Short mmCIF file of C-alpha atoms in Angstrom, two decimals:
data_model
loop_
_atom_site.label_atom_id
_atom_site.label_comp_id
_atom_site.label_asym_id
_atom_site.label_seq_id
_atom_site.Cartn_x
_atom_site.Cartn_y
_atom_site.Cartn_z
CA UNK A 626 -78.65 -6.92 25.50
CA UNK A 627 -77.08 -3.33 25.85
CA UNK A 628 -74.13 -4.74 28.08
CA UNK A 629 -73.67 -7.35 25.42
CA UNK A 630 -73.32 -4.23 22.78
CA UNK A 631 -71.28 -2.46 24.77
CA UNK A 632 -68.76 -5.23 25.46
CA UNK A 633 -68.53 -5.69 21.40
CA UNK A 634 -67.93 -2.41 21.27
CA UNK A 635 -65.02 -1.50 24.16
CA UNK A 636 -63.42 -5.17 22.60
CA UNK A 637 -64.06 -3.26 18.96
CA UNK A 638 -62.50 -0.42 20.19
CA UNK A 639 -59.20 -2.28 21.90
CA UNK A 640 -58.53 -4.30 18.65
CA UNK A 641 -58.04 -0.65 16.79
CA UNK A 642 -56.19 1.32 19.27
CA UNK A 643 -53.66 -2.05 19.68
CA UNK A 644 -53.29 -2.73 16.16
CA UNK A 645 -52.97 1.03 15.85
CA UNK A 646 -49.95 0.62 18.75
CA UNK A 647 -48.32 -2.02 16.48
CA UNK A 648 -48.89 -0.29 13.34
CA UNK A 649 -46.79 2.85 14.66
CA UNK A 650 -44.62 0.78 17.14
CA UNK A 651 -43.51 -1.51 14.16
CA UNK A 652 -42.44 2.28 12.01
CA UNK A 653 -40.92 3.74 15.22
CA UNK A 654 -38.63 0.29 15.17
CA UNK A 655 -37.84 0.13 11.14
CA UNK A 656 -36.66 4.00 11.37
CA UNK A 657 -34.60 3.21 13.91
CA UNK A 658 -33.18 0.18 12.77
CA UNK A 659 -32.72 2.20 9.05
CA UNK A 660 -31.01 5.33 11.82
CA UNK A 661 -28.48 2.97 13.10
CA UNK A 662 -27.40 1.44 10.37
CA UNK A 663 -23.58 0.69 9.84
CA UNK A 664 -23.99 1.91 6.46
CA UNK A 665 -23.21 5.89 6.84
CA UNK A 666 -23.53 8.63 4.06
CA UNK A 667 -21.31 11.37 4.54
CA UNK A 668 -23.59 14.61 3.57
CA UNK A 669 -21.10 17.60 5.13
CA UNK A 670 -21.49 21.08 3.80
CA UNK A 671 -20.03 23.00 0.94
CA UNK A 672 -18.61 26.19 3.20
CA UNK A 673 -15.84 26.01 4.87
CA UNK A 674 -17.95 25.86 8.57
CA UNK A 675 -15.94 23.55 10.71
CA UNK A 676 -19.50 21.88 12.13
CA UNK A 677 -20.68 21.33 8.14
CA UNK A 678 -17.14 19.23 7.87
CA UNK A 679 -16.59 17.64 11.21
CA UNK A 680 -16.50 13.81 11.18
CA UNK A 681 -17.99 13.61 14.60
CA UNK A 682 -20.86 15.57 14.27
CA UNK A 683 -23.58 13.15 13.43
CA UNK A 684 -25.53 15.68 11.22
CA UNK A 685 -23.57 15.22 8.33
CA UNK A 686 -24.16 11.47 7.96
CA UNK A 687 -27.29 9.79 6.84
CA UNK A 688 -28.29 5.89 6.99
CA UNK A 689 -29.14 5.81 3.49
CA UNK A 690 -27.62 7.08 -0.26
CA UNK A 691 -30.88 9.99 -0.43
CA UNK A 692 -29.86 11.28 2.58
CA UNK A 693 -32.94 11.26 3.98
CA UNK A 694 -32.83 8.98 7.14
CA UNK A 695 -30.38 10.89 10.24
CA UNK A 696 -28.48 8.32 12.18
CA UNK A 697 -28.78 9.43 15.94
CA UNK A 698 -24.88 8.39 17.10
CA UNK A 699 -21.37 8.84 15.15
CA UNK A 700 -19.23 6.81 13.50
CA UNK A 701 -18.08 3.56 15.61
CA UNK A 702 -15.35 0.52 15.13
CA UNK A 703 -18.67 -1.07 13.07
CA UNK A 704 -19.17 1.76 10.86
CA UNK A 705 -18.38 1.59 6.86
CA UNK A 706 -18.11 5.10 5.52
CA UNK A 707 -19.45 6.22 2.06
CA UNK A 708 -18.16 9.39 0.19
CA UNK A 709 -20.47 8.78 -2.47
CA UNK A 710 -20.97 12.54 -3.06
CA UNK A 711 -18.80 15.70 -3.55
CA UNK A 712 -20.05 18.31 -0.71
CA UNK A 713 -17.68 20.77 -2.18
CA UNK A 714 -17.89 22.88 -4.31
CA UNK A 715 -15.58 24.31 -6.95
CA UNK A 716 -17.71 27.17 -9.11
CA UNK A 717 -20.75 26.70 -7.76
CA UNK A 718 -19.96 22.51 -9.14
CA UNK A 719 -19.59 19.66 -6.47
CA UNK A 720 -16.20 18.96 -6.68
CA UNK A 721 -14.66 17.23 -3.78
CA UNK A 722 -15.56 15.42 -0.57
CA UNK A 723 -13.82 17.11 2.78
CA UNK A 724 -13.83 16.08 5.96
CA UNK A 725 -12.34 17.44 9.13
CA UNK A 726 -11.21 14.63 10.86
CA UNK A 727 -10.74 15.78 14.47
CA UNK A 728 -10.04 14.25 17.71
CA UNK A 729 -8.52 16.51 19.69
CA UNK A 730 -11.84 19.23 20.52
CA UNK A 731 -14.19 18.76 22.87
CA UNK A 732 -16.99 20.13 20.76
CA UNK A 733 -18.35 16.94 18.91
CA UNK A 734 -17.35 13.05 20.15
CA UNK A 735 -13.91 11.67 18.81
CA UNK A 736 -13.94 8.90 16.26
CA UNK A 737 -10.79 6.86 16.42
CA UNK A 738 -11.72 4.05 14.46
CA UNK A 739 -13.98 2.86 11.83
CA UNK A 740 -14.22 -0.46 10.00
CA UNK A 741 -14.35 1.02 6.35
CA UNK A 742 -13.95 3.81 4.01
CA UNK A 743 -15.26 3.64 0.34
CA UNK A 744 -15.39 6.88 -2.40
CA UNK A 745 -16.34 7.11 -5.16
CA UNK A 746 -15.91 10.68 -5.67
CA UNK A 747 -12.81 13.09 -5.22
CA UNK A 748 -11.83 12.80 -0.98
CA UNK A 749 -10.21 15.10 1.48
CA UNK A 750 -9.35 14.27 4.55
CA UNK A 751 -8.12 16.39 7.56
CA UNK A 752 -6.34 14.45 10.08
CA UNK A 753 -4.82 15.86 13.44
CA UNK A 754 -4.71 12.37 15.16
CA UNK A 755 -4.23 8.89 14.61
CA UNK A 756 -7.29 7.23 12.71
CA UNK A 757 -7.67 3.13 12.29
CA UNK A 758 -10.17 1.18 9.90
CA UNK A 759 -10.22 -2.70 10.65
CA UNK A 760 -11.54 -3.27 7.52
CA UNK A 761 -10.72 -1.97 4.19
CA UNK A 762 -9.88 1.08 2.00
CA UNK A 763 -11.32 1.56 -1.50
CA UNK A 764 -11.25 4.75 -3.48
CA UNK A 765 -12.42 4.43 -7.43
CA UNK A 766 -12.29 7.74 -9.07
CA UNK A 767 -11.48 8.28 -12.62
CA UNK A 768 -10.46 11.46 -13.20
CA UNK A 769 -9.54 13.24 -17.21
CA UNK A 770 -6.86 15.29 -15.45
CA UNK A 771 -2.99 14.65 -14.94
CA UNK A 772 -1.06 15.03 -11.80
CA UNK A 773 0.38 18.44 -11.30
CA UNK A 774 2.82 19.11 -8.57
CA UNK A 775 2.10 22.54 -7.42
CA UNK A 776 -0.12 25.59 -7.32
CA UNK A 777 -3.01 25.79 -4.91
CA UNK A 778 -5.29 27.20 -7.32
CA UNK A 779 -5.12 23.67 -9.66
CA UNK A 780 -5.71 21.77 -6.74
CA UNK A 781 -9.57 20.86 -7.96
CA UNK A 782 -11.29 17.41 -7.32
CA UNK A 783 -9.85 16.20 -10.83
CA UNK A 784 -6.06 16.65 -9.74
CA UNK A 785 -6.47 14.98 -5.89
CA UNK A 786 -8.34 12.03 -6.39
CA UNK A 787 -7.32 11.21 -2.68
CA UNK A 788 -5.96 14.14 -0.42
CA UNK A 789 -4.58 13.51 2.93
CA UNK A 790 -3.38 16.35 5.04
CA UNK A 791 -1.88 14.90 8.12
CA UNK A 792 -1.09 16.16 11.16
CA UNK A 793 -0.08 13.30 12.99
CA UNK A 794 3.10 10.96 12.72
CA UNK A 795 1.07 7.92 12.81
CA UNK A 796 -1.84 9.22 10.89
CA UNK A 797 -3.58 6.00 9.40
CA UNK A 798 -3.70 2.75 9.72
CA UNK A 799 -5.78 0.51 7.57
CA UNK A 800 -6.74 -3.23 8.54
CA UNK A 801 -7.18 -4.93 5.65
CA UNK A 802 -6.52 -3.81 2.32
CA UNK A 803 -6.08 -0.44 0.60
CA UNK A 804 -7.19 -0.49 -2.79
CA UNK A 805 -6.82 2.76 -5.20
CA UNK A 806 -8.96 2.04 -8.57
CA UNK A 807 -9.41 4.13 -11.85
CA UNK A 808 -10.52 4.01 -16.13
CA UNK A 809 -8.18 6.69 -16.32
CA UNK A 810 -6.43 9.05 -13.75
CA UNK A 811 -5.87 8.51 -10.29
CA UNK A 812 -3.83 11.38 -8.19
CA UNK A 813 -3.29 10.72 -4.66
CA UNK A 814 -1.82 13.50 -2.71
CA UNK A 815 -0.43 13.76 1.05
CA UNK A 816 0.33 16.70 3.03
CA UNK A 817 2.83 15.92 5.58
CA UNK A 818 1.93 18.86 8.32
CA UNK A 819 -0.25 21.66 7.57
CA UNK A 820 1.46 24.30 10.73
CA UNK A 821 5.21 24.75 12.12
CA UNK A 822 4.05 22.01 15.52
CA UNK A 823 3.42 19.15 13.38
CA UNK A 824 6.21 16.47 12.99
CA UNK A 825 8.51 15.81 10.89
CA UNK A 826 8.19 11.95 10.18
CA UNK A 827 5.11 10.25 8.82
CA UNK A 828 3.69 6.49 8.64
CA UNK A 829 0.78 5.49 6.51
CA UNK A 830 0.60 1.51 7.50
CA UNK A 831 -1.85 -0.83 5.43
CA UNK A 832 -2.11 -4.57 7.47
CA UNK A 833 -3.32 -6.44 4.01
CA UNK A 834 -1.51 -4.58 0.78
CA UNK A 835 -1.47 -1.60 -0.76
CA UNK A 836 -2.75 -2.18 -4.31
CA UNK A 837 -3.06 0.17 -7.21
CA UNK A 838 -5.72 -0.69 -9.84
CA UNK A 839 -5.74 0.34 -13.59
CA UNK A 840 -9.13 -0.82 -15.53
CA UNK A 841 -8.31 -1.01 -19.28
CA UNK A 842 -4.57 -1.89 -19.57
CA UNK A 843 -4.68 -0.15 -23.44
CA UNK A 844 -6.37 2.81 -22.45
CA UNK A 845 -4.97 6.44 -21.46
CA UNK A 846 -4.08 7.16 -17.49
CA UNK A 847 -2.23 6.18 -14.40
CA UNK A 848 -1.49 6.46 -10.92
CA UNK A 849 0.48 8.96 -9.64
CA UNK A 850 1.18 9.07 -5.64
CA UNK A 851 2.49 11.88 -3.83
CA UNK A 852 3.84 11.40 -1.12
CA UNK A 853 4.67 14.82 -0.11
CA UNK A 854 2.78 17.64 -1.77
CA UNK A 855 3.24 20.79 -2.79
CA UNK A 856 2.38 22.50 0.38
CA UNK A 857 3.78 20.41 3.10
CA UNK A 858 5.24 22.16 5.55
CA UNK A 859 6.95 20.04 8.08
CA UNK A 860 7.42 16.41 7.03
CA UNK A 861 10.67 15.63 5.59
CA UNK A 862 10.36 11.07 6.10
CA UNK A 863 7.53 9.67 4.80
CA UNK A 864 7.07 5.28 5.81
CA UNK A 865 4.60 3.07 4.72
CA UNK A 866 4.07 -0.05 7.00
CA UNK A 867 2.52 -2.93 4.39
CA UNK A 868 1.33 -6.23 4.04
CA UNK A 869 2.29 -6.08 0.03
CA UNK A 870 2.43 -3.95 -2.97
CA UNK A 871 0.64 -4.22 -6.00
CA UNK A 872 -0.23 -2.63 -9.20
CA UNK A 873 -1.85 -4.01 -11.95
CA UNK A 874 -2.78 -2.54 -14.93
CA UNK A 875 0.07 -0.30 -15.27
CA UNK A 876 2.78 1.35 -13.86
CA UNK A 877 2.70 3.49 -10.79
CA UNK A 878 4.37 7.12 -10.65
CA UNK A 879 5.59 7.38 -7.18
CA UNK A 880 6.98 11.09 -6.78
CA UNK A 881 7.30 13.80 -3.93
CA UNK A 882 6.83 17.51 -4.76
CA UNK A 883 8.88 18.52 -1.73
CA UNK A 884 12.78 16.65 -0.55
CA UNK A 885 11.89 13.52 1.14
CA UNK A 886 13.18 10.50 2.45
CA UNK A 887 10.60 7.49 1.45
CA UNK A 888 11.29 3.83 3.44
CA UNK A 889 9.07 1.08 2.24
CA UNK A 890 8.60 -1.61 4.83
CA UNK A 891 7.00 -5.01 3.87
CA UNK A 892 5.60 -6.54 7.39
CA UNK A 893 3.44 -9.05 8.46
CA UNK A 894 1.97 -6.14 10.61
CA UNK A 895 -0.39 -8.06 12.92
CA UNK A 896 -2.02 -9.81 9.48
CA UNK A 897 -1.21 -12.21 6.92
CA UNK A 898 1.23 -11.04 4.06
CA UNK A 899 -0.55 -10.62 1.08
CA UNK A 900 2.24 -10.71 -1.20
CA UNK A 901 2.00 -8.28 -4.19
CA UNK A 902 3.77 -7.91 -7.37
CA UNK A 903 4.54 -4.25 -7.96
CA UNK A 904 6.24 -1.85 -11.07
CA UNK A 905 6.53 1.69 -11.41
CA UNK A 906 8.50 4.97 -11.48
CA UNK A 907 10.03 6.83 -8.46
CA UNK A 908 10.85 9.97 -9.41
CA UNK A 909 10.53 13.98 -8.84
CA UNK A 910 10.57 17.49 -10.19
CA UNK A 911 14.12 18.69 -11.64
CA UNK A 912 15.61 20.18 -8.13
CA UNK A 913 14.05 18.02 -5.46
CA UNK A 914 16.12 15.53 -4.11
CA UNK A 915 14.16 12.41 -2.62
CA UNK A 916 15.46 8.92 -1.85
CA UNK A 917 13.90 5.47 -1.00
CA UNK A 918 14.97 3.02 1.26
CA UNK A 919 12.76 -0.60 1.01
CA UNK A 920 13.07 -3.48 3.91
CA UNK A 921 11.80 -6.77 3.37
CA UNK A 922 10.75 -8.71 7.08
CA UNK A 923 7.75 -9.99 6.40
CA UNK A 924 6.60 -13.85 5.74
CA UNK A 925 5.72 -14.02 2.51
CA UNK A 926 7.12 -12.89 -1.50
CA UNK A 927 7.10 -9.44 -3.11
CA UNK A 928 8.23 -8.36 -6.18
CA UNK A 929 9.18 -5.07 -7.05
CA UNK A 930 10.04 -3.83 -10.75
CA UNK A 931 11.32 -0.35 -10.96
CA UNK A 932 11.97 1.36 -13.95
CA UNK A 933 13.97 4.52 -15.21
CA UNK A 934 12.09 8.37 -15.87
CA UNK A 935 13.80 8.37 -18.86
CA UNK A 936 12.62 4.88 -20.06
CA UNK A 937 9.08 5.72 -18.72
CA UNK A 938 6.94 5.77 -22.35
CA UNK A 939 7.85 2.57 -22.81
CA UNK A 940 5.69 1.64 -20.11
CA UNK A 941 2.08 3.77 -20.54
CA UNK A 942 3.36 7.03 -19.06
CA UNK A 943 3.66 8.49 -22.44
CA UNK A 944 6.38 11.66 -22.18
CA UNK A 945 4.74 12.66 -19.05
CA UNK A 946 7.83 11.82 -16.95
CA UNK A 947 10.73 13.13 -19.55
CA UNK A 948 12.86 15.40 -17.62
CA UNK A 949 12.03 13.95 -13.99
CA UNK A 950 14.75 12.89 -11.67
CA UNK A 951 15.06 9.59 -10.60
CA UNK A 952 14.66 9.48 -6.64
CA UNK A 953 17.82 7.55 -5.27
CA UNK A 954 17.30 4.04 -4.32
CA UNK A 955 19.34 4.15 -0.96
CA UNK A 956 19.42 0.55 0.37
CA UNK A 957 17.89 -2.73 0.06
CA UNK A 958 17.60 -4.75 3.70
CA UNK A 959 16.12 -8.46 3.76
CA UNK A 960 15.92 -10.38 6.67
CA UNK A 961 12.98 -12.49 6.23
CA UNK A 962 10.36 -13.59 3.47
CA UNK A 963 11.28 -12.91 -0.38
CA UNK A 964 11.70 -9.81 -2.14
CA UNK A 965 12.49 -9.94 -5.92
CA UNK A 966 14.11 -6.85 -7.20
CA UNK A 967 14.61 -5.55 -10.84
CA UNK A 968 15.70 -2.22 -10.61
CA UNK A 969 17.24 0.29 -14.13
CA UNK A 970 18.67 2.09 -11.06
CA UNK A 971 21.39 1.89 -9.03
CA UNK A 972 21.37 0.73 -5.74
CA UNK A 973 23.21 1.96 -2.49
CA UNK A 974 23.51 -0.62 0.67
CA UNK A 975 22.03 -4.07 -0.20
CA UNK A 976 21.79 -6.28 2.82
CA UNK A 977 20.67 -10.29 3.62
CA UNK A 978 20.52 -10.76 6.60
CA UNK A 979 17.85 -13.36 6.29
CA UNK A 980 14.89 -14.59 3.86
CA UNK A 981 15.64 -14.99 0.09
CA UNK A 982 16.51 -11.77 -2.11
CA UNK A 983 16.93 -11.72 -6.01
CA UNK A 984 18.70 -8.74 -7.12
CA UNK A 985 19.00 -6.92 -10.37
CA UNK A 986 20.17 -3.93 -11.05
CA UNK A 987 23.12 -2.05 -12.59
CA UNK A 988 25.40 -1.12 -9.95
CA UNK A 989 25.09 -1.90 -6.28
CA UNK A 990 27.66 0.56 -3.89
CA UNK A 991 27.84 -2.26 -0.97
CA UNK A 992 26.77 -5.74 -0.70
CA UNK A 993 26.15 -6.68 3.35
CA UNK A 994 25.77 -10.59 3.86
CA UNK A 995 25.79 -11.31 7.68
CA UNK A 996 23.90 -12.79 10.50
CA UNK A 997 21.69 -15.79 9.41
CA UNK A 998 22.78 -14.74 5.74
CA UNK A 999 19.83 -16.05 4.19
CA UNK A 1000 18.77 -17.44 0.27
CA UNK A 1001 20.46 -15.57 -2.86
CA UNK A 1002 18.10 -16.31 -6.17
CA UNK A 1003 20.33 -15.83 -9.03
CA UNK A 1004 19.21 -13.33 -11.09
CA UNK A 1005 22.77 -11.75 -12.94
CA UNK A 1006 26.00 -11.01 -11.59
CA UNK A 1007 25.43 -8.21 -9.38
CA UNK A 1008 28.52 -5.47 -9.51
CA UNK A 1009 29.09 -3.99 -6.45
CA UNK A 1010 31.55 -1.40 -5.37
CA UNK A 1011 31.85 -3.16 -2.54
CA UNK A 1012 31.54 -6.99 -0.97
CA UNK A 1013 31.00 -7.61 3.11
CA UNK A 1014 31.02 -10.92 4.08
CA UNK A 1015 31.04 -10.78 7.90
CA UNK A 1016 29.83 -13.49 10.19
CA UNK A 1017 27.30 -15.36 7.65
CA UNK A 1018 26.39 -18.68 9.13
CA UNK A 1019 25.14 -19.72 5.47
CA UNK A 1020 23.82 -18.17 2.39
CA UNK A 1021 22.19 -20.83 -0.36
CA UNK A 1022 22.92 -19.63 -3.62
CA UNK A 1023 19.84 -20.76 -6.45
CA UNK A 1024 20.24 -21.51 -9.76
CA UNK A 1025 18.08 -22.13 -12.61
CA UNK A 1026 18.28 -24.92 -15.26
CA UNK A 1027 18.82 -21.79 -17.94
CA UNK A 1028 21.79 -20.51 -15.57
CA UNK A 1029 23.59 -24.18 -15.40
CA UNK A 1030 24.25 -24.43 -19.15
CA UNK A 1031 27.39 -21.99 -17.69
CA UNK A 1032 30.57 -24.21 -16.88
CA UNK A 1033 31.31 -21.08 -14.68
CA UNK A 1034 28.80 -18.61 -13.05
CA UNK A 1035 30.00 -14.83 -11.75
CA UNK A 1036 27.90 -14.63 -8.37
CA UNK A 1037 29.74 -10.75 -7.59
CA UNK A 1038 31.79 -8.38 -9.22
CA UNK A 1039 33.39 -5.87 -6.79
CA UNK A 1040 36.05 -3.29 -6.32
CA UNK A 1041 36.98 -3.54 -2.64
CA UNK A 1042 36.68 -6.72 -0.34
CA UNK A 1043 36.69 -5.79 3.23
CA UNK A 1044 36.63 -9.34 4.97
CA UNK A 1045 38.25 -12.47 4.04
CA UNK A 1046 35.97 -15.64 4.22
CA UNK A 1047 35.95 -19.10 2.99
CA UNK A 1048 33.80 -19.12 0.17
CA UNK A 1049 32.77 -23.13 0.29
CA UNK A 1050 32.37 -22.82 4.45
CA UNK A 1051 29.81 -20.11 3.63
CA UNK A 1052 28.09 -20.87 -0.03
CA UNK A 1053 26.03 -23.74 -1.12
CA UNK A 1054 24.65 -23.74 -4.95
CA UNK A 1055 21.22 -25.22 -4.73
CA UNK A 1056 19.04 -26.07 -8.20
CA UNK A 1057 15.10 -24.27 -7.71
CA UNK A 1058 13.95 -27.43 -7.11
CA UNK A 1059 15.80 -27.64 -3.95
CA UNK A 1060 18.36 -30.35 -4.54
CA UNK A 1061 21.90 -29.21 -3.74
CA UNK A 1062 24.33 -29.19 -6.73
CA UNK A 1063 27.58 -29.48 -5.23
CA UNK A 1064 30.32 -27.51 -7.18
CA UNK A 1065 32.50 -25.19 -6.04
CA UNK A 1066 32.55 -21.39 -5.01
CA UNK A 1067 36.14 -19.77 -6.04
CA UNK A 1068 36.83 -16.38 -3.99
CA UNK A 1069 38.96 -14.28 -6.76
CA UNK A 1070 41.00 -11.39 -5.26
CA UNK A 1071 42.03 -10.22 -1.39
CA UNK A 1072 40.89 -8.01 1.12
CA UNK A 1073 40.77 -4.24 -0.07
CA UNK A 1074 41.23 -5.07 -3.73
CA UNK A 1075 38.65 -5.69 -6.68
CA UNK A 1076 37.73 -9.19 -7.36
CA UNK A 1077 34.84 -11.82 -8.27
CA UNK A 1078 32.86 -14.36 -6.18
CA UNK A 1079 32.87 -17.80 -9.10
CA UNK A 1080 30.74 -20.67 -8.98
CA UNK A 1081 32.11 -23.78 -11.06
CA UNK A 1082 29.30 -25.97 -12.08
CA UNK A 1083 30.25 -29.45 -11.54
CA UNK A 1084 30.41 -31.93 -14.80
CA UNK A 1085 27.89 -32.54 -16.49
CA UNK A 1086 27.40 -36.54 -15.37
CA UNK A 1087 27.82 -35.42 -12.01
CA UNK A 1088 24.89 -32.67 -12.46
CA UNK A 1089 22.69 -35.16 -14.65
CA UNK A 1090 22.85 -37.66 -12.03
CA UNK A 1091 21.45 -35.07 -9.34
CA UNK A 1092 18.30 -34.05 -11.48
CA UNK A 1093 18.01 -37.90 -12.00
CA UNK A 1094 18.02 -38.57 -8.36
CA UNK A 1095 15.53 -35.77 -8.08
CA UNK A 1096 13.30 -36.61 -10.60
CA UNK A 1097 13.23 -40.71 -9.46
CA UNK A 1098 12.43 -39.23 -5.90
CA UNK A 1099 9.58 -36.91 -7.60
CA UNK A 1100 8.13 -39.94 -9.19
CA UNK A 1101 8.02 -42.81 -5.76
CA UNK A 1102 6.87 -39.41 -4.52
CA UNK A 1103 3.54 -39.16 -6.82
CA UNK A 1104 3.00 -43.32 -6.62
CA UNK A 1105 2.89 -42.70 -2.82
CA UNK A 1106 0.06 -40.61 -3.68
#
C-alpha cells in the first residue's frame, strides 16, 4: 500500500515539474519568436552618442511598436524597418528620427541591406556606404511647414521630412518602389558629402518608380525635393536611376540649394518599368545655376509635364516659387520605350535614337535623329535651331485623326540643316491606330540654311479609304472572336 502511494505521488510530482517545463519552455519560444521578428522598431537615442544612433547596434531596435521586446541580432536582407518615432529631440520635443548608417567601423556589424523602410515621422539618415532595400520605400509625413533652402538653425523635423546625408556615390538603392506621401507638406532634403573626401557625383536608383503622393488635391501643400542642400559640400551631379516617375495630387518642386547638374534616367534597372506620369517645377534660388538632363531607355511609357516658376500658382504652388530660376533643361535622349514630353521650357539637345518620343516645348537648340531613329508622336511643330538627320534607318512619324484635318502638317522648323537626307527614304506618316497613311514628306531648304520638314496629307478619298480598310479589318477581327 505505501509503494502504491508513493508511486502516485513521484508520477504526481513528474506531471507538475513537466507541465511546468512546457509552461516556461513554450514562453522561452514565443519571446524569442516575438525577438526575431522581421518587424524592427528603431528606438535610438536623443544625444548625439554615436552607439544611441548606430544602425548596427541592435539596442536601438525593438520587435514590437512599445519597445519593449529586444531583438538579439541586427538588421538583415529580411528586415522591414519602422521609424515610427522621433528619437530626437528639438527643445526638449521629439522632433526627428536619426540614424547613423555606418558600414565602414568595426565597432558594431555592417548592415548592407534591408528589405524595407517605412516612417512615419520626420527621418535622418547618415550614410557613408552603399545601402540596398529589396523591397520598398514609404515615408508619410505631413508637415505645416514650407521648404526653406538654407540656415542650419531652421533645419527642424517640420522642414526635412526626409534627410539624406550621403557619403557615398552610390548611396541607395531601393528594390521596389519609393513612395513619398503627405495631407500637406513634404520636404525631402539630400546632402551630397558631408567632408572634403567624399565624391563629387551621386546616384539615388529606385528599381520600381519614384512616386510622389499628395492626399487632398484642394487642400494647402506640396512636395518639394532637394536634391542638393544647403550644406553640401562636395557633390556637384546628382542621378537618379528609375523604374518611373510619378506624382499625383499635385505638382512637384524639384530644386537644388547649391549648382548642380541633375540627369534623370528612366531604366528597366533589373525590374519591370512601372511607367509613371509625372508634373512639376524644376527650379532654384536667384544665383544658383542647375541644369537637368533626362534619358529615356527603358521598356515601358513615361510622361513628364514640366511647367514654368513663373506660371507656378496656376498649379497649387501658390506665389511660393515667384522669383525662382528655372533650372535649364539640357537635353532630351530616347533610345527605347516612350517618353512624352510637355515642357514651358526650352530645350537644349533632343535626341531619338530609338523608342517613341512626343515633344513639346517652345524652342529646341538641336534635334539628333540617328541610329535606329525610332517613333515621332506628333505633338506640334517643334522649332529647333538646329535639324541632324544622320544615318536614320527609319523614323515613323504618328498622327492623330485631330492632326489630319491639315492638308499640310509642319513636322520641324529650323535655322540650320547640317545633313542632307531624303525625306520619303527616311519618314513614314503612320495614323495611332497603326495603319500607314501614305503621303508625302517635303524637305524645305539646304544644308546650313533655315528650313521646314512638311508632311502633305494625301486626299481625302485616298485617306478615307485607309481608315475604311482599317476599320473592315477591326470588325472580321472582333467576329473572329
Amino acid at each position: 500500500m505505501k509503494s502504491a502511494t508513493n508511486l502516485k505521488y513521484t508520477l504526481r510530482q513528474f506531471y507538475y515539474y513537466a507541465n511546468t517545463l512546457f509552461f516556461y519552455g513554450m514562453c522561452a519560444t514565443g519571446v524569442n519568436a516575438l525577438a526575431e521578428s522581421t518587424d524592427y522598431y528603431w528606438r535610438g537615442g536623443s544625444t548625439w552618442d554615436d552607439k544611441l544612433l548606430r544602425v548596427g547596434n541592435v539596442a536601438n531596435w525593438k520587435a514590437d511598436a512599445k519597445g519593449n521586446i529586444p531583438h538579439s541580432t541586427v538588421p538583415s536582407e529580411t528586415s522591414d524597418l519602422i521609424f515610427d518615432v522621433a528619437n530626437m529631440k528639438i527643445n526638449g520635443n521629439p522632433d526627428y528620427a536619426r540614424v547613423n548608417w555606418y558600414v565602414a567601423y568595426t565597432s558594431y556589424p555592417s548592415i548592407k541591406t534591408v528589405n524595407s523602410v517605412t516612417a512615419y515621422v520626420p527621418l535622418e539618415i547618415h550614410i557613408t556606404s552603399s545601402i540596398s532595400l529589396l523591397g520598398d520605400w514609404h515615408s508619410t509625413v505631413s508637415s505645416d511647414s514650407k521648404y526653406t533652402p538654407s540656415s542650419s538653425s531652421s533645419d527642424i523635423g517640420a522642414k526635412k521630412s526626409m534627410r539624406l546625408v550621403a557619403d557615398t556615390a552610390n548611396f541607395l538603392t531601393v528594390g521596389g518602389d519609393m513612395t513619398l506621401e503627405t495631407d500637406k507638406y513634404f520636404n525631402s532634403k539630400f546632402r551630397l558629402g558631408s567632408s572634403s573626401t567624399a565624391p563629387s557625383a551621386y546616384t539615388l536608383a529606385v528599381k520600381g518608380s519614384l512616386n510622389f503622393v499628395k492626399n487632398g488635391a484642394d487642400t494647402v501643400g506640396y512636395h518639394t525635393f532637394d536634391m542638393s542642400a544647403y550644406d553640401t559640400t562636395t557633390g556637384t551631379s546628382f542621378s537618379m536611376d528609375l523604374g518611373g516617375l510619378s506624382s499625383s495630387g499635385g505638382g512637384v518642386y524639384m530644386t537644388s540649394a547649391k549648382d548642380l547638374s541633375v540627369n534623370i534616367n528612366f531604366i528597366s534597372n533589373g525590374g519591370v518599368f512601372k511607367d509613371g506620369d509625372f508634373e512639376g517645377v524644376f527650379a532654384t534660388e536667384s544665383g544658383v545655376s542647375s541644369n537637368l538632363s533626362i534619358n529615356m531607355s527603358g521598356d515601358g511609357s513615361q510622361s513628364m509635364t514640366i511647367y514654368k516658376a513663373s506660371n507656378a500658382s496656376l498649379y497649387g504652388f501658390g506665389n511660393d516659387l515667384d522669383g525662382k530660376t528655372d533650372m535649364a533643361i539640357n537635353s532630351v535622349e530616347v533610345s527605347n520605350g516612350e517618353l512624352v514630353l510637355d515642357s514651358e521650357l526650352s530645350v537644349g539637345d533632343v535626341r531619338l535614337l530609338g523608342g517613341a518620343l512626343k515633344l513639346s516645348a517652345p524652342k529646341v537648340g538641336t534635334i539628333f535623329i540617328d541610329g535606329d531613329g525610332g517613333k515621332l508622336i506628333y505633338g506640334g511643330a517643334i522649332v529647333a535651331g538646329e535639324l541632324s538627320v544622320y544615318d536614320a534607318s527609319s523614323v515613323d512619324v504618328v498622327f492623330s485623326a485631330g492632326d489630319l484635318k491639315n492638308m499640310e502638317i509642319t513636322i520641324f522648323e529650323f535655322d540650320n540643316l547640317t545633313d542632307e537626307f531624303n525625306a520619303n527614304s527616311v519618314f513614314s506618316a503612320y495614323g495611332e491606330s497603326g495603319e500607314e497613311l501614305g503621303g508625302e514628306f517635303s524637305l524645305i531648304g539646304e544644308v546650313g540654311g533655315p528650313g521646314s520638314l512638311i508632311y502633305t496629307v494625301p486626299e481625302a478619298a485616298e485617306l478615307a479609304s485607309i481608315f475604311g480598310l482599317v476599320a473592315l479589318l477591326f470588325a472580321v477581327s472582333r467576329r473572329r472572336k
